[in-house]
Amino acid sequence: MADDSPKEACGVFGVRDPQQPAAHLTYLGLYALQHRGQESAGIAVSDGDKVLVDKDMGLVSTIFDTHRLQALPGGLAIGHVRYATTGASAWHNAQPVSRHAGDIFFALGHNGNLVNTTDLTTESGSDSDVVAALLAEALPRHGDDLIEAATEVLPRLRGAYSFVLMDETRLIGARDPHGFRPLFLGRLDTGGWVLASETPALDVVGAAVVREIEPGELVVIDDDGVRSVQFSAPEPRALCSFEFVYIARPDGQLAGIGVHAARRRMGVALAAQAPVEADMVMPIPDSSIPGAQGYAAASGIEYGDGLIKNRYIGRTFIAPNQQLRENAVRLKFNAIADNVAGKRLIVVEDSIVRATTLRATMKLLRDAGAAEIHLRVLSPPYRWSCYYGLDTSDRSKLVAATMTVDQIRDHLGADTLAYLELDGMMNAITPTPGGFCTACLTGRYPVP
Ligand code: SF4
């Protein structure tokens, strides 16, 4: 997706391994989850006695260096990468959040978005602050037992959450009863345990995937191993289908389905649904690459690169005028003129949300001499706001909420535009029906 993409929903990681420096492992895990949130990052660590929290604005690699990690000793840690989905973008909203309550100190990292925080407390701040406040308030009722407090608080929450939580000695993971956001349990060969939003974060620390945390399940990891508590009956499953389209890394698995293969199948389905004569199929890098490969293979049209993405770009700055905004796009993408000049292009994009950068990218291809541009999108029009962790709450900014497909085609300057139909997309993810959230594409919200 081009850069006016939704900023992703956050990533969480946790590890308990008394034999290894947990903060270092957490750094690696967060590095692998960086695509889920680039605004702030943080690590909480315990040496068995006391919990330390270190967090800051910026990328994992710019915040933490060896020196800073060495100041976080201990074999138990959680970590978080964040993009603001609720709460202003500021340091005090960085996570993990932490609290003293009674005799314990706990820290919490949250991926998702709650829809009922105003009913739960008058406390302001991020969703995670609200949950920390509820836990702190519940602890005295449960003799300062964090597990029992969590088991009381979690069923009161509505919406999307995958949590990592810790006190001085225990690592806890929990997933909402619909399972909107992923959360995996992994095992290190030292015997330690790991929790992570996506499987590549387990791979990077050398942990084997054990299983996903089930919707409505809380797992406790301590000296006795892993214990599971079902804190709520599972609701109908609603794993975010957009994880497959765009959010998750292609080298991971979700619900037992390889993300790269699912994206490729979306491209195959799109070639069957919306064929067009052309000279070359090209992706908007990087997330559309598997889909473009699938489209090319199914259509028999040559696959090629028309755009190069700058690997080192961070967040695109807010440019003060049109000229500088165009320059900002050129910093992110540049056209390979030799590959596109005079050609009829099929340009594959995973999704169109706000479209400003995509429009500028289309112009780059025209300026480089593209003869025709046939835009093919691997998902249906994104027409509805997400309230479960993507920052698309302002519907007026969603191009498909305000324009018809023909208007979007003209707005983007494409010759033709086709979106993959919902059935085609869902079937590409898995032929087994049900179990996914598609609210941003259909307006059918699993949680009101
Ligand atoms: S509304 Fe869309 S982005 Fe949000 S959880 Fe559902 S499928 Fe995912």
PDB file of N, CA and C and ligand atoms in Angstrom, residues 180-181 240-242 382 385-386 388 390 437-440, ligand 1:
ATOM      1  N   PHE A 180      -9.895 -10.718  17.303  1.00  0.00           N
ATOM      2  CA  PHE A 180      -9.667  -9.751  16.215  1.00  0.00           C
ATOM      3  C   PHE A 180      -8.198  -9.696  15.804  1.00  0.00           C
ATOM      4  N   ARG A 181      -7.340  -9.548  16.814  1.00  0.00           N
ATOM      5  CA  ARG A 181      -5.906  -9.396  16.532  1.00  0.00           C
ATOM      6  C   ARG A 181      -5.189 -10.683  16.919  1.00  0.00           C
ATOM      7  N   CYS A 240      -9.173 -10.227  11.978  1.00  0.00           N
ATOM      8  CA  CYS A 240      -9.113  -9.120  11.013  1.00  0.00           C
ATOM      9  C   CYS A 240      -8.658  -9.628   9.651  1.00  0.00           C
ATOM     10  N   SER A 241      -9.540  -9.540   8.638  1.00  0.00           N
ATOM     11  CA  SER A 241      -9.146 -10.025   7.307  1.00  0.00           C
ATOM     12  C   SER A 241      -8.082  -9.123   6.695  1.00  0.00           C
ATOM     13  N   PHE A 242      -8.020  -7.877   7.168  1.00  0.00           N
ATOM     14  CA  PHE A 242      -7.022  -6.947   6.631  1.00  0.00           C
ATOM     15  C   PHE A 242      -5.602  -7.315   7.046  1.00  0.00           C
ATOM     16  N   TYR A 382     -12.516   0.015   0.502  1.00  0.00           N
ATOM     17  CA  TYR A 382     -12.458   0.212   1.968  1.00  0.00           C
ATOM     18  C   TYR A 382     -13.379   1.384   2.285  1.00  0.00           C
ATOM     19  N   SER A 385     -15.213   2.741   8.540  1.00  0.00           N
ATOM     20  CA  SER A 385     -14.152   2.931   9.530  1.00  0.00           C
ATOM     21  C   SER A 385     -13.897   1.650  10.305  1.00  0.00           C
ATOM     22  N   CYS A 386     -12.645   1.464  10.692  1.00  0.00           N
ATOM     23  CA  CYS A 386     -12.302   0.356  11.593  1.00  0.00           C
ATOM     24  C   CYS A 386     -12.293   0.862  13.021  1.00  0.00           C
ATOM     25  N   TYR A 388     -11.480  -1.354  15.454  1.00  0.00           N
ATOM     26  CA  TYR A 388     -10.804  -2.471  16.139  1.00  0.00           C
ATOM     27  C   TYR A 388      -9.296  -2.396  15.958  1.00  0.00           C
ATOM     28  N   LEU A 390      -7.337  -0.107  13.608  1.00  0.00           N
ATOM     29  CA  LEU A 390      -6.689   0.662  12.543  1.00  0.00           C
ATOM     30  C   LEU A 390      -7.194   2.102  12.622  1.00  0.00           C
ATOM     31  N   CYS A 437     -13.363 -10.812  10.443  1.00  0.00           N
ATOM     32  CA  CYS A 437     -13.953  -9.485  10.397  1.00  0.00           C
ATOM     33  C   CYS A 437     -13.730  -8.910   9.009  1.00  0.00           C
ATOM     34  N   THR A 438     -14.799  -8.344   8.427  1.00  0.00           N
ATOM     35  CA  THR A 438     -14.678  -7.657   7.133  1.00  0.00           C
ATOM     36  C   THR A 438     -15.376  -6.298   7.219  1.00  0.00           C
ATOM     37  N   ALA A 439     -15.498  -5.758   8.426  1.00  0.00           N
ATOM     38  CA  ALA A 439     -16.357  -4.581   8.643  1.00  0.00           C
ATOM     39  C   ALA A 439     -15.974  -3.390   7.774  1.00  0.00           C
ATOM     40  N   CYS A 440     -14.675  -3.159   7.578  1.00  0.00           N
ATOM     41  CA  CYS A 440     -14.272  -1.983   6.789  1.00  0.00           C
ATOM     42  C   CYS A 440     -14.643  -2.129   5.324  1.00  0.00           C
TER      43      CYS A 440
HETATM   44  S1  SF4 B   1     -12.730  -3.355  10.332  1.00  0.00           S
HETATM   45 FE1  SF4 B   1     -11.251  -4.014   8.752  1.00  0.00          FE
HETATM   46  S2  SF4 B   1      -9.254  -3.406   9.521  1.00  0.00           S
HETATM   47 FE2  SF4 B   1     -10.678  -3.329  11.252  1.00  0.00          FE
HETATM   48  S3  SF4 B   1     -10.529  -5.363  12.254  1.00  0.00           S
HETATM   49 FE3  SF4 B   1     -12.207  -5.492  10.776  1.00  0.00          FE
HETATM   50  S4  SF4 B   1     -11.258  -6.246   8.875  1.00  0.00           S
HETATM   51 FE4  SF4 B   1      -9.624  -5.505  10.207  1.00  0.00          FE
END
